[in-house]
Short mmCIF file of C-alpha atoms and ligand atoms in Angstrom, two decimals:
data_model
loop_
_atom_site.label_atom_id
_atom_site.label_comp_id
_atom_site.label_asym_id
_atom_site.label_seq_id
_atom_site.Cartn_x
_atom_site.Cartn_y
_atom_site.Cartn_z
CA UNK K 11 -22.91 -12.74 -11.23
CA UNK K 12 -24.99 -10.03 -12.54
CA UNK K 13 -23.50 -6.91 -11.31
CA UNK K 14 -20.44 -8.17 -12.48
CA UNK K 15 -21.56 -8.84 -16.05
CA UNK K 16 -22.97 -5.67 -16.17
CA UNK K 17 -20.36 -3.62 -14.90
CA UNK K 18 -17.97 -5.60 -17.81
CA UNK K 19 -19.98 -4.38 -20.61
CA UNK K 20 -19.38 -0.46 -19.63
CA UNK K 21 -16.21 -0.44 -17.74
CA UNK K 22 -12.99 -2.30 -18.45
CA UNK K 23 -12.90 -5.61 -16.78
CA UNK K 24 -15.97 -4.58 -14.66
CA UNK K 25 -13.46 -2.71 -12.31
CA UNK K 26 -12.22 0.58 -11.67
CA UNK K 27 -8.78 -0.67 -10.71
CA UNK K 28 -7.77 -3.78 -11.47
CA UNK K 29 -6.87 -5.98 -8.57
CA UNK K 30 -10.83 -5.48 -7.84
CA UNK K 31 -11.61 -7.86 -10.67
CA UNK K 32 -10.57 -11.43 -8.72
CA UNK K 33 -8.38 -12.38 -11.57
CA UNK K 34 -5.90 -13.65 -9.11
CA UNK K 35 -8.07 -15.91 -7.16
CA UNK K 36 -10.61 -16.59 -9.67
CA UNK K 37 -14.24 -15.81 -9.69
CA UNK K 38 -16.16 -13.08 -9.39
CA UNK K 39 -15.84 -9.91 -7.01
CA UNK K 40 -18.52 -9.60 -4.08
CA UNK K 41 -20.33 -6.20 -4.99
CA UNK K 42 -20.29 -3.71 -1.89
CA UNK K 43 -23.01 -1.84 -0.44
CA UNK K 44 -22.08 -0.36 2.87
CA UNK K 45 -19.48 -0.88 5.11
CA UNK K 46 -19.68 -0.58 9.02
CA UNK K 47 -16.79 -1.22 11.70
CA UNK K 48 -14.89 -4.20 10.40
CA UNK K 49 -17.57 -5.56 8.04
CA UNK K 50 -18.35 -4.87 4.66
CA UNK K 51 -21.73 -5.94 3.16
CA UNK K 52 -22.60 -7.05 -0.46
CA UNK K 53 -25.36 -6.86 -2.84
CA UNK K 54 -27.15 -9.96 -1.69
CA UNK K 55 -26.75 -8.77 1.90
CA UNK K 56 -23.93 -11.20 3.03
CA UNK K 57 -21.62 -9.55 5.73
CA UNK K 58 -18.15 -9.81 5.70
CA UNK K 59 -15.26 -9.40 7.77
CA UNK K 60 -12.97 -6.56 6.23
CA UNK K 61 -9.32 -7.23 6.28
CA UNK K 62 -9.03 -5.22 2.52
CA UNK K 63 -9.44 -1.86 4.34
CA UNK K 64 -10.21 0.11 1.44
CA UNK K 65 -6.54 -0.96 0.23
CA UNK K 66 -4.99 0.60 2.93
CA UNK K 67 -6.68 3.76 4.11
CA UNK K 68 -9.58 2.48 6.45
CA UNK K 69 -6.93 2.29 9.37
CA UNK K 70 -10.15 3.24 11.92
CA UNK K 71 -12.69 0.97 10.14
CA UNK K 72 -15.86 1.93 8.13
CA UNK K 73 -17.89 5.15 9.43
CA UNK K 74 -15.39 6.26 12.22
CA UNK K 75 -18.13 8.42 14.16
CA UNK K 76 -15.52 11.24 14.03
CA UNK K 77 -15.02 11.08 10.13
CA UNK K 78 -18.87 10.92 9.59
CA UNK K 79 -19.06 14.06 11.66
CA UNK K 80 -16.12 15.70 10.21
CA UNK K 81 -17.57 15.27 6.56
CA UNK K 82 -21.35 15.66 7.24
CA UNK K 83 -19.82 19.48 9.01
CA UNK K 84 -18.06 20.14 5.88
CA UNK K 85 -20.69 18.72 3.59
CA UNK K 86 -22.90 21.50 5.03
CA UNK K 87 -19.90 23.90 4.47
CA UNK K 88 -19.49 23.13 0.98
CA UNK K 89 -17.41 20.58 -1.28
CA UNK K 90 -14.89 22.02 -3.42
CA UNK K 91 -14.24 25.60 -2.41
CA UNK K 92 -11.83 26.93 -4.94
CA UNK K 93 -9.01 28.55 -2.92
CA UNK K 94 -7.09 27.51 0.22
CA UNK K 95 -8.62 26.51 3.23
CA UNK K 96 -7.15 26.51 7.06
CA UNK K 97 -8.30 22.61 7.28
CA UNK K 98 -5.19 22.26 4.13
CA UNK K 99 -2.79 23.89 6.65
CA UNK K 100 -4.13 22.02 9.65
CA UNK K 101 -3.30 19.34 8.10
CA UNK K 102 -0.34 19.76 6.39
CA UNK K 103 1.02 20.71 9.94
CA UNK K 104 -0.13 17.63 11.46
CA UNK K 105 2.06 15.74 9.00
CA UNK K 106 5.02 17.43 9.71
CA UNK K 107 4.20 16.75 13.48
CA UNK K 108 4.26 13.28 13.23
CA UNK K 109 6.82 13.16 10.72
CA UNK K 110 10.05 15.62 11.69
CA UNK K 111 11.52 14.84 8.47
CA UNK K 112 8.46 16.12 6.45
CA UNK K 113 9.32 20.49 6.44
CA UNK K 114 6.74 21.15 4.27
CA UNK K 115 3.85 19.47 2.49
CA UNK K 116 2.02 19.40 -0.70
CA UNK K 117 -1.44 17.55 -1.20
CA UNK K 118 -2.20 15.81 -4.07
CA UNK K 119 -5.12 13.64 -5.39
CA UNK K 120 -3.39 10.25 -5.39
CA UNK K 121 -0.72 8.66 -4.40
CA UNK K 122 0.07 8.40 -7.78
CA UNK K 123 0.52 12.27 -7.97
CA UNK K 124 2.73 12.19 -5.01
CA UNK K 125 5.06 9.65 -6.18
CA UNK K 126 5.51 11.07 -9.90
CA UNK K 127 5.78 14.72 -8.67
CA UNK K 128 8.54 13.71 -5.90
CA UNK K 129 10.32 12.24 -9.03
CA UNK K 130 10.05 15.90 -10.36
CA UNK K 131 11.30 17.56 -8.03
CA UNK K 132 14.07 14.99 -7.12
CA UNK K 133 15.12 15.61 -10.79
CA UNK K 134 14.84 19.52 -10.69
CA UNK K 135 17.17 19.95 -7.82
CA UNK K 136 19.64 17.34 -8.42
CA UNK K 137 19.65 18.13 -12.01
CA UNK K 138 19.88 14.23 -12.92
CA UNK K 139 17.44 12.09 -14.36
CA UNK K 140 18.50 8.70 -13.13
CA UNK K 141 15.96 7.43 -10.28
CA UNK K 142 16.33 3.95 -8.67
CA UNK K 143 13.57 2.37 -7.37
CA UNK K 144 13.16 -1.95 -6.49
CA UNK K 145 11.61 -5.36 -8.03
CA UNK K 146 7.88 -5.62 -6.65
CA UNK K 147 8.10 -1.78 -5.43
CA UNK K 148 4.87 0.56 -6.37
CA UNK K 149 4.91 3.88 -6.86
CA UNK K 150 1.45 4.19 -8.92
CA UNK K 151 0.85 4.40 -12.50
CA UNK K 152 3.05 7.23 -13.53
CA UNK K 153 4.90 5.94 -16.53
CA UNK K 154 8.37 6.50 -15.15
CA UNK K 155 7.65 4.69 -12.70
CA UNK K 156 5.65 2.25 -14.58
CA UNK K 157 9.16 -0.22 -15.02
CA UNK K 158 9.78 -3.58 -14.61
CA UNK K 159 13.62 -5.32 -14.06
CA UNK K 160 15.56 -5.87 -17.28
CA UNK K 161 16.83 -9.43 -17.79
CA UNK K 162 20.06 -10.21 -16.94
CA UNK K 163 22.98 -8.09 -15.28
CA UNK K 164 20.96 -4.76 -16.68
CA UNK K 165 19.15 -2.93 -13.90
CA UNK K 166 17.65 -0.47 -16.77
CA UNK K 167 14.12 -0.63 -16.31
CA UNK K 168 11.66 -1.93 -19.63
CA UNK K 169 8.19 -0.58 -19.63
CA UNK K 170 5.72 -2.07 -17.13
CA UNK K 171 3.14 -1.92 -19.32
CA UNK K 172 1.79 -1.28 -23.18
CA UNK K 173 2.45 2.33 -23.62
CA UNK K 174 5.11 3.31 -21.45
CA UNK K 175 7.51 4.45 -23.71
CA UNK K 176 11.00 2.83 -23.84
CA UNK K 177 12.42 6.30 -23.79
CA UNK K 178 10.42 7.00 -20.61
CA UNK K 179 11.43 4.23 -18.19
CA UNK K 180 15.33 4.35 -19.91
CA UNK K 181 16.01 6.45 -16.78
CA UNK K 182 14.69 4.12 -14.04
CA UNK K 183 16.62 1.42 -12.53
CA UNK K 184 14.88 -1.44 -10.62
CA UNK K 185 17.03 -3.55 -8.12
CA UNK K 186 15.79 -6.87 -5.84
CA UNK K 187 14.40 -5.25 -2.61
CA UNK K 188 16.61 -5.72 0.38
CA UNK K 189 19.73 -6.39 -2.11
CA UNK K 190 21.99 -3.68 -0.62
CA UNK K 191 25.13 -4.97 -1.97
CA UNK K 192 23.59 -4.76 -5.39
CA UNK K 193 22.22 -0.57 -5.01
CA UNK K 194 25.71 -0.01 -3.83
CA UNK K 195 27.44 -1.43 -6.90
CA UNK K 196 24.91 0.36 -8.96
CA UNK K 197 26.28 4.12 -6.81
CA UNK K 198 29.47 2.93 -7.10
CA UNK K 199 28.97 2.48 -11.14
CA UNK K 200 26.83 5.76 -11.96
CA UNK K 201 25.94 7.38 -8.44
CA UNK K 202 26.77 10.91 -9.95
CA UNK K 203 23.84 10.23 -12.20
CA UNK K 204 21.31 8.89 -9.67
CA UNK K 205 18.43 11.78 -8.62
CA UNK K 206 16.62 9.79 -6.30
CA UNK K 207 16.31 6.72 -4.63
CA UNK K 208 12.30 5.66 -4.06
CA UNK K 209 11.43 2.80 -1.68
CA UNK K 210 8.92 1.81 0.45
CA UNK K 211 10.29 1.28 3.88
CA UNK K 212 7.80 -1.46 4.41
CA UNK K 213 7.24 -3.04 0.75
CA UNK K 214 3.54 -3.39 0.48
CA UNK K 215 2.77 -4.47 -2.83
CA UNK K 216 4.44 -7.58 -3.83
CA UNK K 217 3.02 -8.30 -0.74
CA UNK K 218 4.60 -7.18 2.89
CA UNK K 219 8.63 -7.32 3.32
CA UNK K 220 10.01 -5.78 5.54
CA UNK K 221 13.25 -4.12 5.44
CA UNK K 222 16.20 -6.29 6.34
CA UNK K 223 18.20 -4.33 8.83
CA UNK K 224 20.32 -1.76 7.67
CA UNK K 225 18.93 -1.87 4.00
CA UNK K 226 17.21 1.42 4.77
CA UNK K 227 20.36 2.89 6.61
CA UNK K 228 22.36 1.68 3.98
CA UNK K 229 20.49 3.30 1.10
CA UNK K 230 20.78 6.87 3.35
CA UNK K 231 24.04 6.88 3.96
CA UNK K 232 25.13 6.01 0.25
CA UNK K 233 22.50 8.52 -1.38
CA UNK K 234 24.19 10.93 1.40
CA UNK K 235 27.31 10.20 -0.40
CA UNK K 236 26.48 10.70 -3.77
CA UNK K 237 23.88 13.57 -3.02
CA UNK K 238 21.01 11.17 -4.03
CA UNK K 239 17.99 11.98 -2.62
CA UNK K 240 16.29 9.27 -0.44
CA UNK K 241 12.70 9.30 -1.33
CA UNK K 242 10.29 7.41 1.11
CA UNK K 243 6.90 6.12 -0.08
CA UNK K 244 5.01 6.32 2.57
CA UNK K 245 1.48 5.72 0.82
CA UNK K 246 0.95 2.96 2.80
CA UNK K 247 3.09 2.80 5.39
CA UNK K 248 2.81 6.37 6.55
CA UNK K 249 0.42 6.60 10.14
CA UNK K 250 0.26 2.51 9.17
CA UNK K 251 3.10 1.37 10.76
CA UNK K 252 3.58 3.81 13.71
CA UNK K 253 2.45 7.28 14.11
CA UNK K 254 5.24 8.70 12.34
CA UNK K 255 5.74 5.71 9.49
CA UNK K 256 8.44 3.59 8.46
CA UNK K 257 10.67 6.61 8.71
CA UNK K 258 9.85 7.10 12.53
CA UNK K 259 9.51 2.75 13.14
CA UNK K 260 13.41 2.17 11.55
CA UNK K 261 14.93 5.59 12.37
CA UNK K 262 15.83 6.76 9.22
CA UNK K 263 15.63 10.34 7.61
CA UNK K 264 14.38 10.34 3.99
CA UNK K 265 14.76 13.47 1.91
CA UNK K 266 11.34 13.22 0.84
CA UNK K 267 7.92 11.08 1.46
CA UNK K 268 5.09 10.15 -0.25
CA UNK K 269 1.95 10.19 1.55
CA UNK K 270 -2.04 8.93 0.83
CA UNK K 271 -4.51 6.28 1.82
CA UNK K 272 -4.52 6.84 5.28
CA UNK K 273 -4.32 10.62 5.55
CA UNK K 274 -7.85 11.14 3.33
CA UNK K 275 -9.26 9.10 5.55
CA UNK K 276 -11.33 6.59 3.10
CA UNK K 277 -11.53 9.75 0.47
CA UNK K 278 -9.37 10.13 -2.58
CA UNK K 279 -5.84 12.32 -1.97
CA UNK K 280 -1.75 11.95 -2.02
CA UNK K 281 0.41 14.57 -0.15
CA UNK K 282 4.67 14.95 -0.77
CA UNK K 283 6.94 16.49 1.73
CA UNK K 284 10.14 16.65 3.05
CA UNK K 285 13.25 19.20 3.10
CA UNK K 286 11.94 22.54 3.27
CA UNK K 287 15.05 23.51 0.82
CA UNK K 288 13.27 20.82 -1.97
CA UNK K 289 9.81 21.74 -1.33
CA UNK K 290 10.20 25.29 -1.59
CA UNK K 291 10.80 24.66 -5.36
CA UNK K 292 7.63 23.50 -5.91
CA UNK K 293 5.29 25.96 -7.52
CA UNK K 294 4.39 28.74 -7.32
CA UNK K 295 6.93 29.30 -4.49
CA UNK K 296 9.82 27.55 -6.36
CA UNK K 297 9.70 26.73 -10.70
CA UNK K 298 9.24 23.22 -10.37
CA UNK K 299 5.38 23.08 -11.72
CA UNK K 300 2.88 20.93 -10.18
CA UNK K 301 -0.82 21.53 -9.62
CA UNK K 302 -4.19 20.23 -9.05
CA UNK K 303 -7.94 21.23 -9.39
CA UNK K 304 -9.27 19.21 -6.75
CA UNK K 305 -5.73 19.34 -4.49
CA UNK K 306 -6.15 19.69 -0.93
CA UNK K 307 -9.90 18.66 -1.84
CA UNK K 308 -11.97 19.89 1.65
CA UNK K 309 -13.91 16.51 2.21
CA UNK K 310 -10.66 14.53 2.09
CA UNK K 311 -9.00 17.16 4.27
CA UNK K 312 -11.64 16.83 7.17
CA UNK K 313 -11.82 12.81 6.47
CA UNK K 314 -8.19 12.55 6.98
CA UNK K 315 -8.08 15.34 10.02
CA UNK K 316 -10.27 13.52 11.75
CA UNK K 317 -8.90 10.14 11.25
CA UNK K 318 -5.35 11.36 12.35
CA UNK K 319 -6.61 13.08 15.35
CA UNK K 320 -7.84 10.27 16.66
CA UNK K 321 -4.38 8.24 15.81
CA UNK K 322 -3.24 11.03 18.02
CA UNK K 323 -5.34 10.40 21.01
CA UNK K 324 -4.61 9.12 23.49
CA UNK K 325 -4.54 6.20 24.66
CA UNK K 326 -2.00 5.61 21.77
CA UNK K 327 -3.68 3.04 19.83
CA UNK K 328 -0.63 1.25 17.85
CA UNK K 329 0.00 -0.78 20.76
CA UNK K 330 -3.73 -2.19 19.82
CA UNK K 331 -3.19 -2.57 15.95
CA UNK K 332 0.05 -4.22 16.65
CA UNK K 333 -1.73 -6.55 19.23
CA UNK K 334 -4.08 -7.51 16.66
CA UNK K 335 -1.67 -8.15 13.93
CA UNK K 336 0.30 -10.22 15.80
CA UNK K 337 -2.78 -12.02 17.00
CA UNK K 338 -3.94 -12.70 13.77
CA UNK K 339 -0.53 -13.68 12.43
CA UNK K 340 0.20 -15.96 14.77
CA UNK K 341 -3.27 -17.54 14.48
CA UNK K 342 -2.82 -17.92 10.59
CA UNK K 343 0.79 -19.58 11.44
CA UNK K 344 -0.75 -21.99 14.04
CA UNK K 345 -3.77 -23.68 11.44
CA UNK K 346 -1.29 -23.78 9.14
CA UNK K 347 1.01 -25.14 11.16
CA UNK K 348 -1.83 -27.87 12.47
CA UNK K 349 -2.63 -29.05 8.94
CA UNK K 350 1.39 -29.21 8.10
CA UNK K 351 1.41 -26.82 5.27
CA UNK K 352 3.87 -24.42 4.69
CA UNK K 353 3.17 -20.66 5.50
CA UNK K 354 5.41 -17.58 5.86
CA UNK K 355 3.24 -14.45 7.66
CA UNK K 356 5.42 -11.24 7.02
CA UNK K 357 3.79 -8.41 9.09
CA UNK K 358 4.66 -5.16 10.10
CA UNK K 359 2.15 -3.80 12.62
CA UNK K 360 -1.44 -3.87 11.03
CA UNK K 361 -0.48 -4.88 7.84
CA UNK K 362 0.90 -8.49 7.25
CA UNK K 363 0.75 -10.61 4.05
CA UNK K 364 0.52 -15.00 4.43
CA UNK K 365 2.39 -16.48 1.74
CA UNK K 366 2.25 -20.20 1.33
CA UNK K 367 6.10 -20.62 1.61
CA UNK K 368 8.50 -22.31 3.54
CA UNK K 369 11.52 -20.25 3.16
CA UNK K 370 11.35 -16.16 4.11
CA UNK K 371 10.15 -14.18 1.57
CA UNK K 372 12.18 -11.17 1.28
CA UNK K 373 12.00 -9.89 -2.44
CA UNK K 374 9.97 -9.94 -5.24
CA UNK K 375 11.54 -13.12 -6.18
CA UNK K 376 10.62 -15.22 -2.86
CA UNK K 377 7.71 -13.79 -2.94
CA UNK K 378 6.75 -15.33 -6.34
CA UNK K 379 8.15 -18.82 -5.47
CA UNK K 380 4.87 -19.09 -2.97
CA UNK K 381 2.24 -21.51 -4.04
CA UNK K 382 -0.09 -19.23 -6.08
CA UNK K 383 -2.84 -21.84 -6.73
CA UNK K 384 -3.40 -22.65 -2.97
CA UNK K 385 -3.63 -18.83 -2.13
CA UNK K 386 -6.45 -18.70 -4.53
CA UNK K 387 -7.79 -21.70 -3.06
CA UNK K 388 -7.81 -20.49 0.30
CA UNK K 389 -9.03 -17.32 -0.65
CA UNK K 390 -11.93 -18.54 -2.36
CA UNK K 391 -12.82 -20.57 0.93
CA UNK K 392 -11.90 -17.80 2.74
CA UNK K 393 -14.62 -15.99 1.06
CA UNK K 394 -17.29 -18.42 1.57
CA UNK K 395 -17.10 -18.55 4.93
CA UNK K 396 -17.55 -14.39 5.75
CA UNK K 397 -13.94 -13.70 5.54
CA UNK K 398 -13.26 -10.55 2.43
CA UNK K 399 -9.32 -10.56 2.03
CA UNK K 400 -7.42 -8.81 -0.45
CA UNK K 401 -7.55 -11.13 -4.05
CA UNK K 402 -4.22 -11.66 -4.65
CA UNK K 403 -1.23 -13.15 -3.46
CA UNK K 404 0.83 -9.84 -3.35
CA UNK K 405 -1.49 -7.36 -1.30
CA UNK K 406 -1.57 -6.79 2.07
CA UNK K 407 -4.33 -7.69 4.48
CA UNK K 408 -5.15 -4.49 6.62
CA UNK K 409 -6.28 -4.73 10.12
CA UNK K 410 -8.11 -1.84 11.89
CA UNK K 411 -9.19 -0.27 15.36
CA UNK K 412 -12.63 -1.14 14.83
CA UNK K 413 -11.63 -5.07 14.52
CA UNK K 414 -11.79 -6.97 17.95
CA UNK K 415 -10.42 -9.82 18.84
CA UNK K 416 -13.08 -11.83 18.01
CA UNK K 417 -13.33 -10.39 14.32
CA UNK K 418 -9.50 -11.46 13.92
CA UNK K 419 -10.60 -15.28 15.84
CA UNK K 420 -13.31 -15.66 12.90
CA UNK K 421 -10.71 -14.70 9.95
CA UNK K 422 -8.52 -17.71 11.85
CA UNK K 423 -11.13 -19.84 11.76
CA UNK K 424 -12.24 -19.13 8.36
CA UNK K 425 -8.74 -19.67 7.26
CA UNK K 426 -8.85 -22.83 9.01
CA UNK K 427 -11.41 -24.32 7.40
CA UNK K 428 -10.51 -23.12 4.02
CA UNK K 429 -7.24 -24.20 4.07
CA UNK K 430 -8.42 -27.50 5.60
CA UNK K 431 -10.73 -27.50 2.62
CA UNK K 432 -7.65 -26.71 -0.06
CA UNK K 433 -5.11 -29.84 0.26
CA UNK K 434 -4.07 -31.88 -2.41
CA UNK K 435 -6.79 -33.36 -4.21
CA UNK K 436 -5.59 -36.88 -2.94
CA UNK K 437 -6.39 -36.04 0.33
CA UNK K 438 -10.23 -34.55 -0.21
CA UNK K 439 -12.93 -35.63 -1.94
CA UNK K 440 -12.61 -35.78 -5.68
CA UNK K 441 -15.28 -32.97 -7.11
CA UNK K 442 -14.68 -30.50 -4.19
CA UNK K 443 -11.05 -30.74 -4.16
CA UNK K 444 -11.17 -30.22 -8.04
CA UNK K 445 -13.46 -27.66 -8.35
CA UNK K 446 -11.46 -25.70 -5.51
CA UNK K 447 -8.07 -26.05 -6.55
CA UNK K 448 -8.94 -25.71 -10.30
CA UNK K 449 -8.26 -21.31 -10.87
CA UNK K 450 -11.86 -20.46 -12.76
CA UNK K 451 -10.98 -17.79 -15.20
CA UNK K 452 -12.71 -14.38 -14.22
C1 PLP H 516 -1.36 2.77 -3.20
C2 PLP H 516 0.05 3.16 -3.42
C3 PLP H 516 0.43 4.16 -4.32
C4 PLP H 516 -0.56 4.80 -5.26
O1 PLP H 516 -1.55 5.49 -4.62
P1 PLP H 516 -2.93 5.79 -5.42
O2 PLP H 516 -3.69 6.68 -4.51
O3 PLP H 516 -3.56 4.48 -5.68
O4 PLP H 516 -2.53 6.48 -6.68
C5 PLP H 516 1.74 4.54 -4.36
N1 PLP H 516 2.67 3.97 -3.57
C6 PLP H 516 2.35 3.00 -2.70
C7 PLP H 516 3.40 2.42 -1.83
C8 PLP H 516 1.04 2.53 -2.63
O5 PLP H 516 0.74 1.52 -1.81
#
């Protein structure tokens, strides 16, 4: 593919973030031009369905009419302004609306910036340095954060990547998700030293798991105990999973929360909030020092006003994304279930993740025993036949409000056929089969 040749000779791996590049599913990423609704179109003018979702924040589709018209008012307003705006407070205060927990907010450019600064602060007003976060968790690229489980009975975390210092990541502990027993034996062991607790309330990026019951309530009530702070990352989940997030769907009360994705509405920013004690030592009101140029940036402001406006209106439209999830969810089970291969659809609301599994995936662990190589099969066919689904085993497919039944009918079918298309080379044709099954390297 030309584009993508191109793009590899100026920018590493052709990609601006790395998931983009198709190395999980082999060959070459579709180039986008425009997106409308719940299609996306590419440089050779195929259209797609959409169920990537920019990642996570398109939760009303491509060109919302209200977003369009909330940027083109600002565009005409101005970009970047250079001091605070009343559309930073408006939104800020819708936040802490929807989200009773959330006092006070800070936005950020990333989620990234929200998750490493909540680490900051969780540090500065505990005065610990200790933060435990879980296996196939993401918090961004902050290098703290940037760990991976030690081998063995060690929870220390080892760097997650070339040039995360040792020293850095010495102070972060990883755990299985959903392993309460195990987080409480680490409290019971060194809970004096433990600033923070970070988890996503829906995991999201070893693909979805949800949250067995009582993990969450478990985790607050021993970070109560050892005045830990429970830190929620909400990047993905929060206005995903119910107006209010994870916090609001499983009716528990972090400390703080990571926001981003959905609240920019399909522009770049983060946001962290929580205890008005905690946030009001953030700078300048506070010592704790964190800043930003771009922060509380006015396009993503009035991209991410709009788009949680209309989460707001009525009629309430979560009953509709949850519809749709569980429509396409159960469809995926069913041709799965037709061709007698194993599949496992974890979902939470809009947001659900097939792994080709027979037992529940509920970890990082499980969700590495699925079967890889027919996930990139299917994906591939999934591909060819108009369907654009997040490349990798681990992501999340997102569904929107501007899907219809019929758009989630044609992923089915797509997945269907592909699937159909993907059994074991004994039962297909000999060149198809191999060519499909066989991973091309990217
Ligand atoms: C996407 C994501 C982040 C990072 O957000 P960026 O805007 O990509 O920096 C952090 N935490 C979670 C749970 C995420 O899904």
């Amino acid at each position: 593919m030309a584009a993508f040749e191109r793009a590899r000779l100026r920018i590493p791996g052709g990609v601006n973030s790395p998931v983009r590049a198709f190395a999980a599913v082999g060959g070459s990423p579709p180039f986008l031009v425009r997106g409308e609704g719940c299609r996306v179109t590419d440089i050779d003018g195929r259209e797609l369905v959409d169920c990537v979702g920019a990642y996570g924040p398109l939760i009303l589709g491509h060109r919302d009419p209200a977003v369009v018209r909330a940027l083109r008012e600002q565009l005409d307003r101005g970009t970047a302004l250079g001091g605070p705006t009343e559309a930073e407070t408006e939104l800020a205060e819708r936040i802490t609306l929807a989200m009773p927990a959330v006092e006070m907010v800070r936005l950020v450019s990333s989620g990234t910036e929200a998750a490493m600064s909540c680490v900051r602060l969780a540090r500065a007003a505990t005065g610990r340095d200790r933060i435990l976060m879980f296996d196939g968790g993401y918090h961004g690229h902050s290098d703290a954060l940037l760990a991976q489980a030690g081998s063995g009975v060690a929870t220390l975390g080892i760097p997650g990547s070339p040039g995360v210092p040792a020293a850095v990541v010495q102070d972060t502990l990883v755990l299985p998700y959903n392993d309460l027993d195990r987080a409480l034996g680490v409290f019971a062991r060194e809970g004096e030293r433990i600033a923070a607790v970070l988890v996503e309330p829906v995991a999201g990026n070893m693909g979805v798991v949800a949250p067995r019951p009582g993990f969450l309530e478990g985790l607050r009530r021993v970070a109560t105990a050892f005045g830990t702070l429970l830190v929620f990352d909400e990047v993905i989940t929060g206005f995903r999973v119910g107006p209010g997030g994870g916090q609001e769907r499983f009716g528990v009360r972090p400390d703080l929360t990571c926001l981003g994705k959905i609240i920019g509405g399909g522009l770049p920013i983060g946001a962290y909030g929580g205890r008005r004690d905690l946030m009001e030592q953030i700078a300048p009101a506070g010592p704790v020092y964190q800043a930003g140029t771009l922060s509380g940036h006015p396009l993503a402001v009035a991209a991410g006003l709009a788009t949680l406006a209309r989460l707001a209106d009525p009629p309430d439209p979560y009953p509709r994304l949850e519809a749709l999830g569980a429509r396409l969810a159960a469809g995926l089970e069913a041709a799965a279930g037709a061709l007698g291969v194993p599949l496992t659809v974890n979902r939470v609301g809009s947001m659900l993740t097939p792994y080709f599994a027979a037992a529940p995936v509920t970890d990082h662990a499980t969700a590495r025993r699925s079967d890889r190589d027919r996930f990139a099969a299917v994906h591939r066919g999934w591909l060819a036949r108009g369907v654009y689904w997040p490349p990798s085993p681990f992501e999340a497919g997102f569904l929107s409000l501007a899907h219809g039944e019929a758009a989630v009918d044609q992923v089915v079918d797509a997945f269907a056929t592909a699937l159909a298309g993907s059994r074991e080379p004994a039962a297909e044709g000999p060149e198809t089969a191999g060519a499909i099954l066989q991973p091309s390297d990217p």
